[in-house]
JSON list of C-alpha atoms and ligand atoms in Angstrom, two decimals:
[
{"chain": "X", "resi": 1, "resn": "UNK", "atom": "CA", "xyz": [-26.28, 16.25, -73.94]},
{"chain": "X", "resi": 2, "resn": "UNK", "atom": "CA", "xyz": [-23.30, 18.22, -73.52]},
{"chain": "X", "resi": 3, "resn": "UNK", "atom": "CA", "xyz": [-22.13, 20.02, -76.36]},
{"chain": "X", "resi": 4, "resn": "UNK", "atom": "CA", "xyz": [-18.67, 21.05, -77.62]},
{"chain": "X", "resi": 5, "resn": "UNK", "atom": "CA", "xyz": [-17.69, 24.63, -77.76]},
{"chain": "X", "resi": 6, "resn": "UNK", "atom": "CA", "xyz": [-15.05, 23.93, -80.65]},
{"chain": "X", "resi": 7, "resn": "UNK", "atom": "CA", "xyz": [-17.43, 22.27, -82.84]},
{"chain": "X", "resi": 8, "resn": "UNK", "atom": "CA", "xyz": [-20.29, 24.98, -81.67]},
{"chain": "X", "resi": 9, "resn": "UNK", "atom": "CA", "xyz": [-17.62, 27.99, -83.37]},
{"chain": "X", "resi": 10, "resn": "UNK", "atom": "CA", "xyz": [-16.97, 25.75, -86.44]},
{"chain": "X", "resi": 11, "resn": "UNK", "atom": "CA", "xyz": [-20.60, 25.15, -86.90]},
{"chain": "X", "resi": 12, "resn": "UNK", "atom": "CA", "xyz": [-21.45, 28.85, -86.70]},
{"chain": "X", "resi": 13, "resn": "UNK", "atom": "CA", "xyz": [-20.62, 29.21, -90.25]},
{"chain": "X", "resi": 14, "resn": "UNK", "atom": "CA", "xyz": [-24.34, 28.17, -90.69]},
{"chain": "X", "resi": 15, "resn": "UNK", "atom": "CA", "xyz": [-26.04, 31.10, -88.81]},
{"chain": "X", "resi": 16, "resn": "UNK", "atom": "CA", "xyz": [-23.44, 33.87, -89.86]},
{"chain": "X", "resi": 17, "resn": "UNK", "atom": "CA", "xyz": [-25.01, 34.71, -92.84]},
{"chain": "X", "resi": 18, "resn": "UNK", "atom": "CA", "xyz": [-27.87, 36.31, -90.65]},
{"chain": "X", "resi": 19, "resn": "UNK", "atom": "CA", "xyz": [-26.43, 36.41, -86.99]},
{"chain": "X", "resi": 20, "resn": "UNK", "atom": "CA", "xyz": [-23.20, 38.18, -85.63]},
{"chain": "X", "resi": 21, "resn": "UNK", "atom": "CA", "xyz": [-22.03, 38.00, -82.47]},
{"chain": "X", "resi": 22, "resn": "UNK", "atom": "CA", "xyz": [-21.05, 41.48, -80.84]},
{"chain": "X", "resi": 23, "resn": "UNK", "atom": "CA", "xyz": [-19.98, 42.19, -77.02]},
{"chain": "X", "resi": 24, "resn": "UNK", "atom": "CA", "xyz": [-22.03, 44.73, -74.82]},
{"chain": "X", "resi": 25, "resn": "UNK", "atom": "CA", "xyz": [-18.30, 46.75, -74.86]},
{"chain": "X", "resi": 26, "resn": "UNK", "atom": "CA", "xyz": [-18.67, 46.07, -79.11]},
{"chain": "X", "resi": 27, "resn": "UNK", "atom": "CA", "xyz": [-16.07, 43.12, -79.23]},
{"chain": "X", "resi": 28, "resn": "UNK", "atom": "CA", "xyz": [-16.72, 41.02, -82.62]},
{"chain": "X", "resi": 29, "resn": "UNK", "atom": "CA", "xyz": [-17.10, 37.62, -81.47]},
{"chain": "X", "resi": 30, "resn": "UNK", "atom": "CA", "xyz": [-18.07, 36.22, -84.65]},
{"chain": "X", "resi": 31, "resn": "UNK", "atom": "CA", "xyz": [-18.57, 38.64, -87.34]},
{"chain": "X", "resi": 32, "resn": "UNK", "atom": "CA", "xyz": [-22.12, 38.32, -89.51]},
{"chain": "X", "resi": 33, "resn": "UNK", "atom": "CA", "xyz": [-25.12, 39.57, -90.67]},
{"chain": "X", "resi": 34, "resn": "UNK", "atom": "CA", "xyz": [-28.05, 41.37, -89.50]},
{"chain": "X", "resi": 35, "resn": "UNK", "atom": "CA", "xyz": [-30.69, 39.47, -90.71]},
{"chain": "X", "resi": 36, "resn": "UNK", "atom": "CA", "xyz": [-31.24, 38.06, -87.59]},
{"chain": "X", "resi": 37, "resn": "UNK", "atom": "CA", "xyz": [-30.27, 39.26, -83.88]},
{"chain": "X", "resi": 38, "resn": "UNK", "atom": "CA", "xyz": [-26.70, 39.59, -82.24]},
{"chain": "X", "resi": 39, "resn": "UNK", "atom": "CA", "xyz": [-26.46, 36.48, -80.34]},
{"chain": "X", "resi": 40, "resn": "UNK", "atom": "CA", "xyz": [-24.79, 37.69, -78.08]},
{"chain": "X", "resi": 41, "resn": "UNK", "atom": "CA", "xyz": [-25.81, 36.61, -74.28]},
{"chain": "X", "resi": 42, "resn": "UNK", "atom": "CA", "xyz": [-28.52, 35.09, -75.93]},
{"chain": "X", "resi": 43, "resn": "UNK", "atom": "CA", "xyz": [-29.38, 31.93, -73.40]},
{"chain": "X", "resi": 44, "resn": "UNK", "atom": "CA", "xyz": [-30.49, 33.70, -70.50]},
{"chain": "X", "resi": 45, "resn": "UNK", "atom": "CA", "xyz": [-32.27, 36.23, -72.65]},
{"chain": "X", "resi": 46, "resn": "UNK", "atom": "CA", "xyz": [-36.46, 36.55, -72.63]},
{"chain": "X", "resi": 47, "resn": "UNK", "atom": "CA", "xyz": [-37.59, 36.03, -76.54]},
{"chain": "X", "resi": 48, "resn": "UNK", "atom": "CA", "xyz": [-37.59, 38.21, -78.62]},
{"chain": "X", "resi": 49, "resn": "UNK", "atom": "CA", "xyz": [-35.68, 41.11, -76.78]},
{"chain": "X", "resi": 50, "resn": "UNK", "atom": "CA", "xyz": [-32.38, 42.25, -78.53]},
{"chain": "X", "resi": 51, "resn": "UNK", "atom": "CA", "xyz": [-32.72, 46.09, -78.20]},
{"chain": "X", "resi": 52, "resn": "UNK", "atom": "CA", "xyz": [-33.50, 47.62, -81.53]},
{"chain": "X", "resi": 53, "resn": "UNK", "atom": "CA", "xyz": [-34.49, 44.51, -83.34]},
{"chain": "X", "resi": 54, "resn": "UNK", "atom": "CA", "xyz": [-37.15, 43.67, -85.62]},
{"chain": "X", "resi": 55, "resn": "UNK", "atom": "CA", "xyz": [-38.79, 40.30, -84.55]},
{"chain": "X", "resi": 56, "resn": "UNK", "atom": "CA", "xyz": [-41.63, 38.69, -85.88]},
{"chain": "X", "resi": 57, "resn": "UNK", "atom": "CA", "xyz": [-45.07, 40.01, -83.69]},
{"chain": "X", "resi": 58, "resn": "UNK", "atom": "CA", "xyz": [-45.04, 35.57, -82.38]},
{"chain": "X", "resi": 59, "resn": "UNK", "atom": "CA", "xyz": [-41.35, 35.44, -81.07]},
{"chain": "X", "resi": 60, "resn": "UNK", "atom": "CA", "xyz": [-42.40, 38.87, -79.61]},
{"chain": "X", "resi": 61, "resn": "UNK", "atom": "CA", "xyz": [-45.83, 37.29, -78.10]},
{"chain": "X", "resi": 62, "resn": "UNK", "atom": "CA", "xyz": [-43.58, 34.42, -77.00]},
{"chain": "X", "resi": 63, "resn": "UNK", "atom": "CA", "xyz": [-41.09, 36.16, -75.07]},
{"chain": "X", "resi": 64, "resn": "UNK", "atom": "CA", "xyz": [-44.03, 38.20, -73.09]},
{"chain": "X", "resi": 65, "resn": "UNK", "atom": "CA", "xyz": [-45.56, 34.35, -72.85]},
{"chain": "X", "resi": 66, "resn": "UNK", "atom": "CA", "xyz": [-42.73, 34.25, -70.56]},
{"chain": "X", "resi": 67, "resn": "UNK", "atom": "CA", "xyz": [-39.93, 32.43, -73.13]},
{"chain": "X", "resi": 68, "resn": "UNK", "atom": "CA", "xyz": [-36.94, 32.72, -72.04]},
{"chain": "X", "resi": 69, "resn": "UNK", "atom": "CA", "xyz": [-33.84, 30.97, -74.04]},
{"chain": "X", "resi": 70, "resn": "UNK", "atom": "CA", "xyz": [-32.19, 28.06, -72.07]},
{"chain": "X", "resi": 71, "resn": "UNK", "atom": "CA", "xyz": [-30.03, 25.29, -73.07]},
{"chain": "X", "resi": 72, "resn": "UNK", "atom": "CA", "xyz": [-32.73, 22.79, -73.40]},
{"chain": "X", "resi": 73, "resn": "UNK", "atom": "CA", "xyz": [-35.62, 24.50, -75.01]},
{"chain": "X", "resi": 74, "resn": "UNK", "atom": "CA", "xyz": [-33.39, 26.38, -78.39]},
{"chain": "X", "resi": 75, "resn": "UNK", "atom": "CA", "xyz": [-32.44, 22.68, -79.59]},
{"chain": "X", "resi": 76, "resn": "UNK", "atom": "CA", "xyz": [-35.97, 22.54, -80.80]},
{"chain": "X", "resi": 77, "resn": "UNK", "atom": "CA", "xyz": [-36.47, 25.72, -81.47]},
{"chain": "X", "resi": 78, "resn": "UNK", "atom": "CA", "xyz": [-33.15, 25.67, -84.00]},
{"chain": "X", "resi": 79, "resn": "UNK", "atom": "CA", "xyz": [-34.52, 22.27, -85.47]},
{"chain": "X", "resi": 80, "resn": "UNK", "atom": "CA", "xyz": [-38.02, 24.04, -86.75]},
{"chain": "X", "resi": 81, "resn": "UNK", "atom": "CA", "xyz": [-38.54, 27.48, -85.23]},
{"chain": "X", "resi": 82, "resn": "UNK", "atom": "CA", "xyz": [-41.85, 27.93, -86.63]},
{"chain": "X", "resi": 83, "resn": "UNK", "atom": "CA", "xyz": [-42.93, 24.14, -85.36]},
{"chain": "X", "resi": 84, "resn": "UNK", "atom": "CA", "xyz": [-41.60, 25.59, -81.78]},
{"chain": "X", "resi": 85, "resn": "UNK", "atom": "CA", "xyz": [-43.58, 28.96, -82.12]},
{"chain": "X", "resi": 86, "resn": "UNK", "atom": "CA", "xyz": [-46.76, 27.62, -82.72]},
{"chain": "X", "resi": 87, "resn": "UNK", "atom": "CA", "xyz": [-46.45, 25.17, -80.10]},
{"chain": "X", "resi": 88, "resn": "UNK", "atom": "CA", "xyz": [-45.28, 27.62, -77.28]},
{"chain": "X", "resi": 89, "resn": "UNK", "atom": "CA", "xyz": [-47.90, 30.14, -78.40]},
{"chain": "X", "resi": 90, "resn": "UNK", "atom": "CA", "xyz": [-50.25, 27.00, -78.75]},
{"chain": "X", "resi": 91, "resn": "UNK", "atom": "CA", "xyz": [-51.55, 29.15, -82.37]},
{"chain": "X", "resi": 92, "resn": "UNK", "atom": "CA", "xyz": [-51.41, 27.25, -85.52]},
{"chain": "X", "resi": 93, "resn": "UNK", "atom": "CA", "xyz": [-51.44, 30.57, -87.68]},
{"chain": "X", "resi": 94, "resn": "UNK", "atom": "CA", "xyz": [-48.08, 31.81, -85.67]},
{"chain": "X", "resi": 95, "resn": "UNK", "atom": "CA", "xyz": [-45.09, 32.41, -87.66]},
{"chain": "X", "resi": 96, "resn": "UNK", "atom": "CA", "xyz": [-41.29, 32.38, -87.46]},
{"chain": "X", "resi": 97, "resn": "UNK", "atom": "CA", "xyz": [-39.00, 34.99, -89.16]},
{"chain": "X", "resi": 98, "resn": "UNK", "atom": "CA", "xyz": [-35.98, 32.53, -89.23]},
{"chain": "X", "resi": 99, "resn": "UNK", "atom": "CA", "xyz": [-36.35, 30.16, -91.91]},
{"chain": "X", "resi": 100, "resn": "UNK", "atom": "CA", "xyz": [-33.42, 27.95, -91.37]},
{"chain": "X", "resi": 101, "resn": "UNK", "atom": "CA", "xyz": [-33.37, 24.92, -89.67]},
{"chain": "X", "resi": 102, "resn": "UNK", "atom": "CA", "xyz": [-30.96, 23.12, -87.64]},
{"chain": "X", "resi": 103, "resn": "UNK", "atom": "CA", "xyz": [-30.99, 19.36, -87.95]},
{"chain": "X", "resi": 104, "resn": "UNK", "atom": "CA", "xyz": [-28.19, 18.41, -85.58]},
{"chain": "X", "resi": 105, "resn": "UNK", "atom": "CA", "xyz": [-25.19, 19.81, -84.03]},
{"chain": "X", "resi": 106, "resn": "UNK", "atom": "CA", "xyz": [-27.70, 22.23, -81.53]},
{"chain": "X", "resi": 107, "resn": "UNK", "atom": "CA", "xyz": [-25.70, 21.24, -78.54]},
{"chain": "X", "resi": 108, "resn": "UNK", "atom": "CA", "xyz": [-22.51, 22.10, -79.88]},
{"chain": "X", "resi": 109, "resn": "UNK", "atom": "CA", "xyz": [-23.93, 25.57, -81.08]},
{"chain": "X", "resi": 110, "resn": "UNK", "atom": "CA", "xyz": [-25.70, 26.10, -77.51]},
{"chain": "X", "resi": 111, "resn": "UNK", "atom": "CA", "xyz": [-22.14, 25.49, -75.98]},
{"chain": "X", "resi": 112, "resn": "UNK", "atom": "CA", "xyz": [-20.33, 27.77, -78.20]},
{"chain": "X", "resi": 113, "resn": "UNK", "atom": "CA", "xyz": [-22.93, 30.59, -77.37]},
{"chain": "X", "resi": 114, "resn": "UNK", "atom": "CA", "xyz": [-22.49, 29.95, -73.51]},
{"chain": "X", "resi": 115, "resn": "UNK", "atom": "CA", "xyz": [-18.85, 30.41, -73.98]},
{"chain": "X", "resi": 116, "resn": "UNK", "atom": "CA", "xyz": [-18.55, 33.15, -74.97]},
{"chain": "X", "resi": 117, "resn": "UNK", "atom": "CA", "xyz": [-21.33, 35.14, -73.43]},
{"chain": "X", "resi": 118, "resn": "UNK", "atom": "CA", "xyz": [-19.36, 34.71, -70.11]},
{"chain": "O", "resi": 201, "resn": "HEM", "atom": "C1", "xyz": [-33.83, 34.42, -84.38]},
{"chain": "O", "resi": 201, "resn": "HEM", "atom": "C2", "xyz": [-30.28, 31.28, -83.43]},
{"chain": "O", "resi": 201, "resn": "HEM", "atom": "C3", "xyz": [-29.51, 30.69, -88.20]},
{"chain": "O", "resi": 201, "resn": "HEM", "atom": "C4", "xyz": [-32.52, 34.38, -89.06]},
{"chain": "O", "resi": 201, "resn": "HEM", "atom": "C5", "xyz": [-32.99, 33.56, -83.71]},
{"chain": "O", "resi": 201, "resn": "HEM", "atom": "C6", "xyz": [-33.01, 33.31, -82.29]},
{"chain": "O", "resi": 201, "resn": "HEM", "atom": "C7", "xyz": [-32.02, 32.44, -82.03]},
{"chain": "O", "resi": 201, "resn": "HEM", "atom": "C8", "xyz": [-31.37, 32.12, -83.28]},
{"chain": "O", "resi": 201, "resn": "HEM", "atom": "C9", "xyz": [-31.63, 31.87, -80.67]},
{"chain": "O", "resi": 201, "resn": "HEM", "atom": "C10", "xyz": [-33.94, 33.97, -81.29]},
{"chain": "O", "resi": 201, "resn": "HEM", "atom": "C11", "xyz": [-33.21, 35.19, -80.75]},
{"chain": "O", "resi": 201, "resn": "HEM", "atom": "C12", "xyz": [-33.97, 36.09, -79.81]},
{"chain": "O", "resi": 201, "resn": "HEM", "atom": "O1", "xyz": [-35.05, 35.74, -79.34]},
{"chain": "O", "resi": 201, "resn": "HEM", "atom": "O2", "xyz": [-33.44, 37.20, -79.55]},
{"chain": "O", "resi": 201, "resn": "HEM", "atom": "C13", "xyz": [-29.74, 30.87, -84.65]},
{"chain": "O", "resi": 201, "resn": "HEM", "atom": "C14", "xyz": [-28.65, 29.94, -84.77]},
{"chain": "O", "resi": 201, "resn": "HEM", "atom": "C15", "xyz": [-28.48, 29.72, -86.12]},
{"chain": "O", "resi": 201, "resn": "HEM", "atom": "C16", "xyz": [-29.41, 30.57, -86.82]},
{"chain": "O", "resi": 201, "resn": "HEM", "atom": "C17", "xyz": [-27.88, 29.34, -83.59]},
{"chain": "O", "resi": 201, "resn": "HEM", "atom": "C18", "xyz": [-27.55, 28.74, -86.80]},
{"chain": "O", "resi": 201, "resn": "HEM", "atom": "C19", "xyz": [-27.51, 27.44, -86.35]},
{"chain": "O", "resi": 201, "resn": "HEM", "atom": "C20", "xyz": [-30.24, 31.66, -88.86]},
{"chain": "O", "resi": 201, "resn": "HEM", "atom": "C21", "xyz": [-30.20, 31.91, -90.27]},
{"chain": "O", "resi": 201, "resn": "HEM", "atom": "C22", "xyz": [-31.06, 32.93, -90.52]},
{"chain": "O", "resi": 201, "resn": "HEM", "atom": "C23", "xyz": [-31.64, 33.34, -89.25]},
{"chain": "O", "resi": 201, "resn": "HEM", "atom": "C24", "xyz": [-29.30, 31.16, -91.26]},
{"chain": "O", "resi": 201, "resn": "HEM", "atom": "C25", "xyz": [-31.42, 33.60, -91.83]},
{"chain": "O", "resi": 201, "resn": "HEM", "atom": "C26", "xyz": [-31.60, 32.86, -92.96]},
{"chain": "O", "resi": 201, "resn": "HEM", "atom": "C27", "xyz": [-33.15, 34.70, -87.88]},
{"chain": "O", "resi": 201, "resn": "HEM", "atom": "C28", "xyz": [-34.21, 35.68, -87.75]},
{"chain": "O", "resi": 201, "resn": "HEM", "atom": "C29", "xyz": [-34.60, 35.67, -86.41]},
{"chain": "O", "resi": 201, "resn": "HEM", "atom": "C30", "xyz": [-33.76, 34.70, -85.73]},
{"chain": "O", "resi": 201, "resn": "HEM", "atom": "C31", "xyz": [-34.78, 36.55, -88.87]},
{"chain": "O", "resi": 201, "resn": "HEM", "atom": "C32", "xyz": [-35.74, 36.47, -85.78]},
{"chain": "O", "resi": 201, "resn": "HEM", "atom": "C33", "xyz": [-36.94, 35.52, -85.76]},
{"chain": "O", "resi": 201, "resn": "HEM", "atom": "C34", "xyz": [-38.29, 36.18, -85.50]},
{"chain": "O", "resi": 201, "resn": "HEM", "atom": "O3", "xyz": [-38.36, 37.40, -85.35]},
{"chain": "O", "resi": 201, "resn": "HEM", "atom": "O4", "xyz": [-39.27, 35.41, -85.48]},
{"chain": "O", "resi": 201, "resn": "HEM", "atom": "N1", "xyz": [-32.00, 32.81, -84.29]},
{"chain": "O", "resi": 201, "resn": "HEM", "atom": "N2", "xyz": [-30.16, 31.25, -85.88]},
{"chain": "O", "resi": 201, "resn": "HEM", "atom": "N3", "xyz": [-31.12, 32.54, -88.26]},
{"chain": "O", "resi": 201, "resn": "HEM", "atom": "N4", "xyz": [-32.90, 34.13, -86.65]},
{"chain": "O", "resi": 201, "resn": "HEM", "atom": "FE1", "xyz": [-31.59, 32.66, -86.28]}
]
């Protein structure tokens, strides 16, 4: 589905409390926390690979599993990112460090990200 940029920002009021959104130059995009990653360029972006982050050792595992964020597979991954882990990984045990879960509005979120990672 194609997703709406505008309703993507507006809905980015749900991951701000633990992702920002910061330029390569240092532009605030969307100012936030750093519980999570800058999201910045993130679809594109192997797993688990914003320089100087601390990610869980299975989003690490995934990304060198060859996960790389696209458009289609982070609408699952943002509805249960645990679920999504374990599946990728194919290990039961694996776990997620972000606890949140999206249950709609992905698209919009996805095309918000693209936007402004041009
Ligand atoms: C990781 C997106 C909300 C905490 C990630 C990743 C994405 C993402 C794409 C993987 C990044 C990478 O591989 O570099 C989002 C979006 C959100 C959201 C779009 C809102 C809809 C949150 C919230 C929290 C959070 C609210 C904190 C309560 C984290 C953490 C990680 C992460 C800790 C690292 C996970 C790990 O190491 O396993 N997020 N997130 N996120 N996010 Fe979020």
């Amino acid at each position: 589905a194609e997703g709406d940029p505008a309703k993507g920002e507006r809905e980015f009021n749900k991951c701000r409390a633990c992702h920002m959104i910061v330029a390569d130059d240092g532009t605030e995009i969307f100012k936030g926390g750093r519980t999570g990653p800058n999201l910045y360029g993130v679809i594109g972006r192997t797993a688990g690979t914003e320089e100087g982050f601390r990610y869980s050792p299975a989003l690490v595992a995934a990304g060198e599993a060859g996960l790389v964020w696209d458009e289609e597979n982070i609408i699952p991954y943002l509805a249960d990112p645990t679920a999504f882990i374990r599946d990728h990984l194919g290990d039961s045990g694996a776990r997620s460090n972000m606890t949140f879960k999206l249950a709609r509005g992905g698209e919009d979120i996805v095309a918000y990200l693209i936007s402004v990672s041009e």
